[in-house]
C-alpha cells in the first residue's frame, strides 16, 4: 500500500526519473572507463562515486565550492524555465556579474571592508539582471526569441568584459583581472567545518537563495503570475496579468541569479581571476544540465548542483589513475540525455504504479 | 435485407477507457444511416475502425457480405469506403482539380495528365449537381465548396460507401440545405451513406435509419420516420431532454454597455475587421451577435474586453468611457468574459482547477496576504465552486485542468466568470464542442444570469442557440452590423440571408463609401 502511495506521488515520480537517469549515466560511464582502461576501471569508478569524499573534509569543502556557482546558474536557467523562458545566456550574465563584483571590490575600497563584499555582490546581481533584462525586453515587446538574443548576449558580454577588464582592473603582468582583496568573501565558518578547503559563505548564500526562489515560485502571487505567463501567455493576458512586465522580470531575476554566481565565485579567495581570453564562462552552460537534472525545482537544483560538483571532484581525483577528467563531462552529458528522456521514465513509473494499483484491487 | 456494411460486436479499448463496447452497426445498401451520439460516445472511434485508422480488439467487419480486415485507409479505399472528415484534408494552395486527383494522378511517361481527370470530374459534378470551380485555389473558395471538393474526391475514387463526419458544423443554413439535397442525390445514384451527427433536425430531414451510441455502448437502431426527436434524444442522452429552452419574458433595465462607432483595423487585410459598430446592451437581456465565423465577431469581443486596441469609436460601461482601460480594470469591474477559445484564453491548462478558478482574483485580499498565497481560502473557494457548479474532475481542486473533459473545463470557466458577480457577461460560443447535457447546463446558466438582472452578450454561430436563447439578435457581416431582428419573428432561413450578406435590415443600409 505504501509503495503504491509513494509511486503515485507527483514529485516522487519526477524525482525518480532523475535518479534513473543518473543510474543509467553512471552505468554507461563505467562502460567507457572499461573501454579506455579495463584494469583500473573499477577503481576509477569507485573514485568517481566517492567524489569529494576522496579528499576527506577538505575534498567535501571543495566540492561545495565547486557546486556553488553552478547551483546559482542552475537556478538562473531553472527559474526561467519555470516561467516559460529558455535562458541560455547565463554565461554572459555570469561574467558581467563577476566583472562588476571585481570592479567594486578593487575600486570602491572607500567602503568599510565588512560591507564591501556585500555591495560588490549586489552590484553583480544588478549587472546580471540588466544583461538578462535586455533579452526580456526584446522578447516582451518585439517577440524576439530569447534563445537567440541570450546566445548573442553571451558573446557581447564576454568581449565587453574583456574590454572593461583591460581598461579598468587589469593586471598587465598576468593578463588577468586584479585580485579584489578587500572584498574577499568571509568564510562563514566553513573553514572550521572543512579545514583548508575553498568553501566559504558563498555556498550558504546559494542554498538560501535557492530556498527563497522556491518560496517566490510556489508560495507568492508574484510567482503565480510569472508561472501563469510561462504556461500560457494569452490566458494570462486575458486574466489581466501584465505579461510583458512578467517576462522582463523573469529574465531579470534569472540574470541576477547568474550574476550572483559570478560575483561569489570571483570574490572567493581561491586565485580565480577573469582572464582576458575569448572563451565563454563554462559555469553558465553548466547551469543548463543542473537545471534539467533538478527538474527546474529550486530545491531539486540544490541537490543536482551538489551532485554535479561531487562528480567534478571525482573527476579531479580520478586523474591519479591517469584517467582524463573529461570522462566526467561525458558521464554528465549522458545523464542529461537520459533526463531529457525523463518523460519516458515518468510514464514507465506511471505504468508500474498502475500495475501495482491494479493488483491490489 | 442486404447490408453493405456490417460491423459486428466491435470492441475497441484505449488505456483506461473502453471507447467501443460490443457495438453493432448494420448499414443497408442505398440508405442514409445516421450515427447519433454525444461527444465521447464512440462515434468517431467506430468510424476510425471502419476506415482502418484503428484496429478493433474484438468483432468483425463485413463489407457487401464478405468478412474483411481493414488495416489502413488504403484498404478502406479499395473496398470503396470514403470519408469526409470534420476538418477537411485539403491542400490549401492547390487547385480544386489538383486536390481531387491527389494520390491517384494519371501519369503517362512520367508526365501528369490532367485532361482525362478534368473530364471525369466535370462529369461527376454535373451528375451529382456538385457545383465547383475546377481551377480555383482551395483557400479562395467557400467552406461549402471545399466540402463539395471532399465529396468529389470520394466519387472520383469510385467509393460507394460514404462516411460524413459532422458535415454541417461549418455550414450556413443555406449550405446545409444544399448538402442535404446532395446527400439524397447520392443515395438515389446507389451510394450508401453513414452520417455522423448530433443534430436531430438533420437526421429527421435526410436519414432513413439511425443507430444510437451512448458512452461507448450500442443503444439501438430505429427507423427515423417512426421515431420522434424526443425519443431519439432520450436514447442519446439516457434521460429526457427539454428542447424548448424554458425562459420567461426579459425584464429589461438600464443600459450597461454602450458601443459607439467602434472600428478596428484588420491584421490580415487592408479593410477594417470591425467597421463602425454601434449598439446598446441593457440589463436583464441576452443580446446575441450572430454571424458566420470570421466576420469580425472575435475582434469586436477582443475590443470590448481590452485584448485588442480600438482604432476608432468608444465603449462606455455604466456611463464610464472604458475604451482605453486595461484588461484587469474591466474584468475586475464587472465585465466577465467566457472566451471563444477556452484553451488559448480561458484556462492555464497546466495549472490546477483551484488555480484556474482564481486566475483573475488571486491578488484580492481574500486569496493572499502581503503577496503570499492563501492556500486555504483558495481551496475553500475551489470546493465551493466545484460543489455549486457541479464541476467534475478526477482529483477535485488539485486536478490539472488539462486532464478534464471539455464540458467540465467550460463549467469551470463559467463558474469563475459568474461568481465574480458581474454586470455584463460576454459569452463567446459558450457551447462549442460540448454535448447536449453540458449545452443545456450552459444555456440555463445564461438565462439564470439574465433573470438576475445581468446583461448577457452572446456570440454564437449555432442558429438554434441564437434563436432559442437570445432576446434580441444583431447580425454581423464583414465587420458591420447588417440588421437587428427579433428571435420570435425571424426564421432560420431569413437569418441565414442576413448572415451571408444577402439582406440588410432597415436602418442598416450599406452606406456609400464617400468618406
PDB file of C-alpha atoms in Angstrom, chain A residues 9-213:
ATOM      1  CA  UNK A   9       3.020  10.953  -5.660  1.00  0.00           C
ATOM      2  CA  UNK A  10       3.701  13.540  -8.360  1.00  0.00           C
ATOM      3  CA  UNK A  11       7.014  14.904  -7.103  1.00  0.00           C
ATOM      4  CA  UNK A  12       8.286  11.438  -6.331  1.00  0.00           C
ATOM      5  CA  UNK A  13       7.577  10.435  -9.914  1.00  0.00           C
ATOM      6  CA  UNK A  14       9.542  13.412 -11.197  1.00  0.00           C
ATOM      7  CA  UNK A  15      12.483  12.921  -8.860  1.00  0.00           C
ATOM      8  CA  UNK A  16      12.696   9.208  -9.539  1.00  0.00           C
ATOM      9  CA  UNK A  17      13.048   9.965 -13.243  1.00  0.00           C
ATOM     10  CA  UNK A  18      16.206  11.946 -12.461  1.00  0.00           C
ATOM     11  CA  UNK A  19      17.516   9.170 -10.252  1.00  0.00           C
ATOM     12  CA  UNK A  20      17.010   6.650 -13.048  1.00  0.00           C
ATOM     13  CA  UNK A  21      18.810   8.961 -15.444  1.00  0.00           C
ATOM     14  CA  UNK A  22      21.745   9.209 -13.043  1.00  0.00           C
ATOM     15  CA  UNK A  23      21.959   5.439 -12.631  1.00  0.00           C
ATOM     16  CA  UNK A  24      21.960   4.873 -16.391  1.00  0.00           C
ATOM     17  CA  UNK A  25      24.519   7.628 -16.897  1.00  0.00           C
ATOM     18  CA  UNK A  26      26.829   6.108 -14.290  1.00  0.00           C
ATOM     19  CA  UNK A  27      26.461   2.679 -15.857  1.00  0.00           C
ATOM     20  CA  UNK A  28      27.441   3.924 -19.287  1.00  0.00           C
ATOM     21  CA  UNK A  29      30.261   5.953 -17.742  1.00  0.00           C
ATOM     22  CA  UNK A  30      31.551   2.764 -16.196  1.00  0.00           C
ATOM     23  CA  UNK A  31      31.484   1.081 -19.591  1.00  0.00           C
ATOM     24  CA  UNK A  32      33.530   3.969 -21.016  1.00  0.00           C
ATOM     25  CA  UNK A  33      36.065   3.525 -18.214  1.00  0.00           C
ATOM     26  CA  UNK A  34      36.202  -0.179 -19.013  1.00  0.00           C
ATOM     27  CA  UNK A  35      36.931   0.517 -22.648  1.00  0.00           C
ATOM     28  CA  UNK A  36      39.634   3.109 -22.004  1.00  0.00           C
ATOM     29  CA  UNK A  37      41.485   1.267 -19.223  1.00  0.00           C
ATOM     30  CA  UNK A  38      39.969  -2.081 -18.192  1.00  0.00           C
ATOM     31  CA  UNK A  39      42.478  -2.785 -15.416  1.00  0.00           C
ATOM     32  CA  UNK A  40      41.780   0.427 -13.484  1.00  0.00           C
ATOM     33  CA  UNK A  41      38.131   0.863 -14.420  1.00  0.00           C
ATOM     34  CA  UNK A  42      36.575  -0.350 -11.198  1.00  0.00           C
ATOM     35  CA  UNK A  43      38.968   1.621  -9.010  1.00  0.00           C
ATOM     36  CA  UNK A  44      38.350   4.709 -11.103  1.00  0.00           C
ATOM     37  CA  UNK A  45      34.614   4.224 -10.880  1.00  0.00           C
ATOM     38  CA  UNK A  46      34.766   3.989  -7.099  1.00  0.00           C
ATOM     39  CA  UNK A  47      36.748   7.234  -7.025  1.00  0.00           C
ATOM     40  CA  UNK A  48      34.021   8.906  -9.086  1.00  0.00           C
ATOM     41  CA  UNK A  49      31.330   7.622  -6.754  1.00  0.00           C
ATOM     42  CA  UNK A  50      33.302   8.902  -3.764  1.00  0.00           C
ATOM     43  CA  UNK A  51      33.688  12.298  -5.441  1.00  0.00           C
ATOM     44  CA  UNK A  52      34.674  14.922  -2.907  1.00  0.00           C
ATOM     45  CA  UNK A  53      34.963  12.339  -0.152  1.00  0.00           C
ATOM     46  CA  UNK A  54      38.244  11.158  -1.682  1.00  0.00           C
ATOM     47  CA  UNK A  55      39.841  14.223  -0.149  1.00  0.00           C
ATOM     48  CA  UNK A  56      38.243  13.963   3.269  1.00  0.00           C
ATOM     49  CA  UNK A  57      36.687  17.077   4.766  1.00  0.00           C
ATOM     50  CA  UNK A  58      38.816  19.276   2.543  1.00  0.00           C
ATOM     51  CA  UNK A  59      37.518  17.458  -0.506  1.00  0.00           C
ATOM     52  CA  UNK A  60      33.940  17.899   0.664  1.00  0.00           C
ATOM     53  CA  UNK A  61      34.547  21.613   1.170  1.00  0.00           C
ATOM     54  CA  UNK A  62      36.000  21.905  -2.300  1.00  0.00           C
ATOM     55  CA  UNK A  63      33.012  20.018  -3.642  1.00  0.00           C
ATOM     56  CA  UNK A  64      30.689  22.576  -2.026  1.00  0.00           C
ATOM     57  CA  UNK A  65      32.702  25.416  -3.528  1.00  0.00           C
ATOM     58  CA  UNK A  66      32.589  23.728  -6.909  1.00  0.00           C
ATOM     59  CA  UNK A  67      28.804  23.337  -6.634  1.00  0.00           C
ATOM     60  CA  UNK A  68      28.175  26.957  -5.553  1.00  0.00           C
ATOM     61  CA  UNK A  69      28.354  28.755  -8.929  1.00  0.00           C
ATOM     62  CA  UNK A  70      26.524  26.014 -10.837  1.00  0.00           C
ATOM     63  CA  UNK A  71      23.725  25.936  -8.272  1.00  0.00           C
ATOM     64  CA  UNK A  72      23.234  29.640  -8.980  1.00  0.00           C
ATOM     65  CA  UNK A  73      23.458  29.394 -12.768  1.00  0.00           C
ATOM     66  CA  UNK A  74      21.239  26.309 -12.476  1.00  0.00           C
ATOM     67  CA  UNK A  75      18.713  28.407 -10.561  1.00  0.00           C
ATOM     68  CA  UNK A  76      19.005  31.064 -13.244  1.00  0.00           C
ATOM     69  CA  UNK A  77      18.163  28.600 -16.014  1.00  0.00           C
ATOM     70  CA  UNK A  78      15.594  26.739 -13.891  1.00  0.00           C
ATOM     71  CA  UNK A  79      13.763  29.880 -12.813  1.00  0.00           C
ATOM     72  CA  UNK A  80      13.483  30.986 -16.430  1.00  0.00           C
ATOM     73  CA  UNK A  81      12.269  27.508 -17.403  1.00  0.00           C
ATOM     74  CA  UNK A  82       9.539  27.605 -14.781  1.00  0.00           C
ATOM     75  CA  UNK A  83       8.336  30.867 -16.240  1.00  0.00           C
ATOM     76  CA  UNK A  84       8.398  29.571 -19.800  1.00  0.00           C
ATOM     77  CA  UNK A  85      11.702  31.046 -20.950  1.00  0.00           C
ATOM     78  CA  UNK A  86      14.915  29.353 -22.006  1.00  0.00           C
ATOM     79  CA  UNK A  87      17.763  31.407 -20.585  1.00  0.00           C
ATOM     80  CA  UNK A  88      20.782  30.204 -22.496  1.00  0.00           C
ATOM     81  CA  UNK A  89      22.520  33.479 -21.621  1.00  0.00           C
ATOM     82  CA  UNK A  90      23.556  32.599 -18.068  1.00  0.00           C
ATOM     83  CA  UNK A  91      27.174  32.639 -19.224  1.00  0.00           C
ATOM     84  CA  UNK A  92      27.084  36.306 -20.243  1.00  0.00           C
ATOM     85  CA  UNK A  93      25.106  37.319 -17.141  1.00  0.00           C
ATOM     86  CA  UNK A  94      27.552  35.347 -15.003  1.00  0.00           C
ATOM     87  CA  UNK A  95      30.664  37.048 -16.399  1.00  0.00           C
ATOM     88  CA  UNK A  96      29.130  40.538 -16.174  1.00  0.00           C
ATOM     89  CA  UNK A  97      28.302  39.828 -12.559  1.00  0.00           C
ATOM     90  CA  UNK A  98      31.859  38.632 -12.000  1.00  0.00           C
ATOM     91  CA  UNK A  99      33.362  41.753 -13.544  1.00  0.00           C
ATOM     92  CA  UNK A 100      31.086  44.120 -11.618  1.00  0.00           C
ATOM     93  CA  UNK A 101      31.973  42.404  -8.333  1.00  0.00           C
ATOM     94  CA  UNK A 102      35.689  42.629  -9.071  1.00  0.00           C
ATOM     95  CA  UNK A 103      35.406  46.253 -10.167  1.00  0.00           C
ATOM     96  CA  UNK A 104      33.603  47.252  -6.974  1.00  0.00           C
ATOM     97  CA  UNK A 105      35.982  45.128  -4.885  1.00  0.00           C
ATOM     98  CA  UNK A 106      39.025  46.781  -6.413  1.00  0.00           C
ATOM     99  CA  UNK A 107      37.827  50.373  -6.871  1.00  0.00           C
ATOM    100  CA  UNK A 108      35.377  51.076  -4.068  1.00  0.00           C
ATOM    101  CA  UNK A 109      37.787  50.465  -1.212  1.00  0.00           C
ATOM    102  CA  UNK A 110      36.490  53.643   0.435  1.00  0.00           C
ATOM    103  CA  UNK A 111      33.674  51.429   1.747  1.00  0.00           C
ATOM    104  CA  UNK A 112      34.266  49.679   5.094  1.00  0.00           C
ATOM    105  CA  UNK A 113      35.829  46.282   4.491  1.00  0.00           C
ATOM    106  CA  UNK A 114      32.984  44.385   6.188  1.00  0.00           C
ATOM    107  CA  UNK A 115      30.373  45.797   3.787  1.00  0.00           C
ATOM    108  CA  UNK A 116      32.429  45.996   0.599  1.00  0.00           C
ATOM    109  CA  UNK A 117      31.814  42.370  -0.416  1.00  0.00           C
ATOM    110  CA  UNK A 118      28.078  42.789   0.162  1.00  0.00           C
ATOM    111  CA  UNK A 119      27.950  45.872  -2.066  1.00  0.00           C
ATOM    112  CA  UNK A 120      30.046  44.000  -4.623  1.00  0.00           C
ATOM    113  CA  UNK A 121      27.690  41.031  -4.893  1.00  0.00           C
ATOM    114  CA  UNK A 122      24.651  43.326  -5.011  1.00  0.00           C
ATOM    115  CA  UNK A 123      26.391  45.064  -7.901  1.00  0.00           C
ATOM    116  CA  UNK A 124      26.960  41.685  -9.511  1.00  0.00           C
ATOM    117  CA  UNK A 125      23.244  40.887  -9.270  1.00  0.00           C
ATOM    118  CA  UNK A 126      22.240  44.219 -10.755  1.00  0.00           C
ATOM    119  CA  UNK A 127      24.651  43.779 -13.675  1.00  0.00           C
ATOM    120  CA  UNK A 128      23.334  40.268 -14.337  1.00  0.00           C
ATOM    121  CA  UNK A 129      19.746  41.488 -14.078  1.00  0.00           C
ATOM    122  CA  UNK A 130      20.322  44.258 -16.607  1.00  0.00           C
ATOM    123  CA  UNK A 131      22.029  41.867 -19.006  1.00  0.00           C
ATOM    124  CA  UNK A 132      19.212  39.330 -18.688  1.00  0.00           C
ATOM    125  CA  UNK A 133      16.672  42.130 -18.912  1.00  0.00           C
ATOM    126  CA  UNK A 134      17.809  43.061 -22.424  1.00  0.00           C
ATOM    127  CA  UNK A 135      16.699  39.663 -23.709  1.00  0.00           C
ATOM    128  CA  UNK A 136      13.495  40.036 -21.676  1.00  0.00           C
ATOM    129  CA  UNK A 137      12.628  43.430 -23.163  1.00  0.00           C
ATOM    130  CA  UNK A 138      13.232  42.190 -26.695  1.00  0.00           C
ATOM    131  CA  UNK A 139      11.057  39.130 -26.035  1.00  0.00           C
ATOM    132  CA  UNK A 140       8.245  41.095 -24.404  1.00  0.00           C
ATOM    133  CA  UNK A 141       7.961  43.966 -26.851  1.00  0.00           C
ATOM    134  CA  UNK A 142       9.274  42.624 -30.145  1.00  0.00           C
ATOM    135  CA  UNK A 143       8.687  38.902 -29.590  1.00  0.00           C
ATOM    136  CA  UNK A 144      12.328  38.118 -30.384  1.00  0.00           C
ATOM    137  CA  UNK A 145      13.144  34.605 -29.235  1.00  0.00           C
ATOM    138  CA  UNK A 146      15.137  34.810 -26.003  1.00  0.00           C
ATOM    139  CA  UNK A 147      17.324  31.862 -27.038  1.00  0.00           C
ATOM    140  CA  UNK A 148      18.765  33.817 -29.954  1.00  0.00           C
ATOM    141  CA  UNK A 149      19.243  37.076 -28.064  1.00  0.00           C
ATOM    142  CA  UNK A 150      20.758  35.480 -24.997  1.00  0.00           C
ATOM    143  CA  UNK A 151      23.262  33.490 -27.078  1.00  0.00           C
ATOM    144  CA  UNK A 152      24.307  36.716 -28.772  1.00  0.00           C
ATOM    145  CA  UNK A 153      24.472  38.478 -25.425  1.00  0.00           C
ATOM    146  CA  UNK A 154      26.860  35.781 -24.176  1.00  0.00           C
ATOM    147  CA  UNK A 155      29.428  36.820 -26.768  1.00  0.00           C
ATOM    148  CA  UNK A 156      28.744  40.515 -26.419  1.00  0.00           C
ATOM    149  CA  UNK A 157      29.115  40.150 -22.663  1.00  0.00           C
ATOM    150  CA  UNK A 158      32.358  38.224 -22.926  1.00  0.00           C
ATOM    151  CA  UNK A 159      34.040  40.762 -25.242  1.00  0.00           C
ATOM    152  CA  UNK A 160      32.632  43.679 -23.273  1.00  0.00           C
ATOM    153  CA  UNK A 161      34.070  42.256 -20.045  1.00  0.00           C
ATOM    154  CA  UNK A 162      37.443  41.619 -21.725  1.00  0.00           C
ATOM    155  CA  UNK A 163      37.462  45.246 -22.826  1.00  0.00           C
ATOM    156  CA  UNK A 164      36.349  46.528 -19.434  1.00  0.00           C
ATOM    157  CA  UNK A 165      38.898  44.419 -17.544  1.00  0.00           C
ATOM    158  CA  UNK A 166      41.735  45.707 -19.712  1.00  0.00           C
ATOM    159  CA  UNK A 167      40.609  49.307 -19.364  1.00  0.00           C
ATOM    160  CA  UNK A 168      39.798  49.314 -15.618  1.00  0.00           C
ATOM    161  CA  UNK A 169      41.063  46.482 -13.390  1.00  0.00           C
ATOM    162  CA  UNK A 170      43.872  44.973 -15.437  1.00  0.00           C
ATOM    163  CA  UNK A 171      46.922  43.173 -14.079  1.00  0.00           C
ATOM    164  CA  UNK A 172      49.203  43.635 -17.079  1.00  0.00           C
ATOM    165  CA  UNK A 173      51.866  41.145 -15.977  1.00  0.00           C
ATOM    166  CA  UNK A 174      49.446  38.257 -15.645  1.00  0.00           C
ATOM    167  CA  UNK A 175      46.985  39.237 -18.419  1.00  0.00           C
ATOM    168  CA  UNK A 176      44.068  38.970 -15.981  1.00  0.00           C
ATOM    169  CA  UNK A 177      41.954  40.988 -13.562  1.00  0.00           C
ATOM    170  CA  UNK A 178      43.409  42.424 -10.327  1.00  0.00           C
ATOM    171  CA  UNK A 179      42.565  40.474  -7.154  1.00  0.00           C
ATOM    172  CA  UNK A 180      39.750  42.203  -5.225  1.00  0.00           C
ATOM    173  CA  UNK A 181      41.497  41.568  -1.896  1.00  0.00           C
ATOM    174  CA  UNK A 182      39.430  43.989   0.136  1.00  0.00           C
ATOM    175  CA  UNK A 183      36.195  42.284  -0.951  1.00  0.00           C
ATOM    176  CA  UNK A 184      37.057  38.630  -0.434  1.00  0.00           C
ATOM    177  CA  UNK A 185      34.100  36.683   0.900  1.00  0.00           C
ATOM    178  CA  UNK A 186      34.054  35.762   4.583  1.00  0.00           C
ATOM    179  CA  UNK A 187      34.414  32.068   5.262  1.00  0.00           C
ATOM    180  CA  UNK A 188      31.147  31.919   7.178  1.00  0.00           C
ATOM    181  CA  UNK A 189      32.512  29.174   9.440  1.00  0.00           C
ATOM    182  CA  UNK A 190      33.166  26.881   6.520  1.00  0.00           C
ATOM    183  CA  UNK A 191      36.908  26.963   7.270  1.00  0.00           C
ATOM    184  CA  UNK A 192      36.197  25.337  10.627  1.00  0.00           C
ATOM    185  CA  UNK A 193      33.874  22.683   9.197  1.00  0.00           C
ATOM    186  CA  UNK A 194      36.032  21.957   6.177  1.00  0.00           C
ATOM    187  CA  UNK A 195      39.634  22.962   7.021  1.00  0.00           C
ATOM    188  CA  UNK A 196      41.950  24.011   4.173  1.00  0.00           C
ATOM    189  CA  UNK A 197      39.151  23.855   1.591  1.00  0.00           C
ATOM    190  CA  UNK A 198      37.968  26.646  -0.721  1.00  0.00           C
ATOM    191  CA  UNK A 199      34.475  26.632   0.768  1.00  0.00           C
ATOM    192  CA  UNK A 200      33.172  29.962   2.050  1.00  0.00           C
ATOM    193  CA  UNK A 201      29.923  31.775   2.747  1.00  0.00           C
ATOM    194  CA  UNK A 202      29.067  31.527  -0.971  1.00  0.00           C
ATOM    195  CA  UNK A 203      27.584  28.038  -0.703  1.00  0.00           C
ATOM    196  CA  UNK A 204      25.398  29.150   2.200  1.00  0.00           C
ATOM    197  CA  UNK A 205      24.175  32.127   0.166  1.00  0.00           C
ATOM    198  CA  UNK A 206      23.495  29.847  -2.813  1.00  0.00           C
ATOM    199  CA  UNK A 207      21.360  27.477  -0.732  1.00  0.00           C
ATOM    200  CA  UNK A 208      19.479  30.317   0.968  1.00  0.00           C
ATOM    201  CA  UNK A 209      18.807  31.936  -2.416  1.00  0.00           C
ATOM    202  CA  UNK A 210      17.512  28.596  -3.753  1.00  0.00           C
ATOM    203  CA  UNK A 211      15.070  28.358  -0.860  1.00  0.00           C
ATOM    204  CA  UNK A 212      13.954  31.946  -1.456  1.00  0.00           C
ATOM    205  CA  UNK A 213      13.394  31.188  -5.145  1.00  0.00           C
TER     206      UNK A 213
END
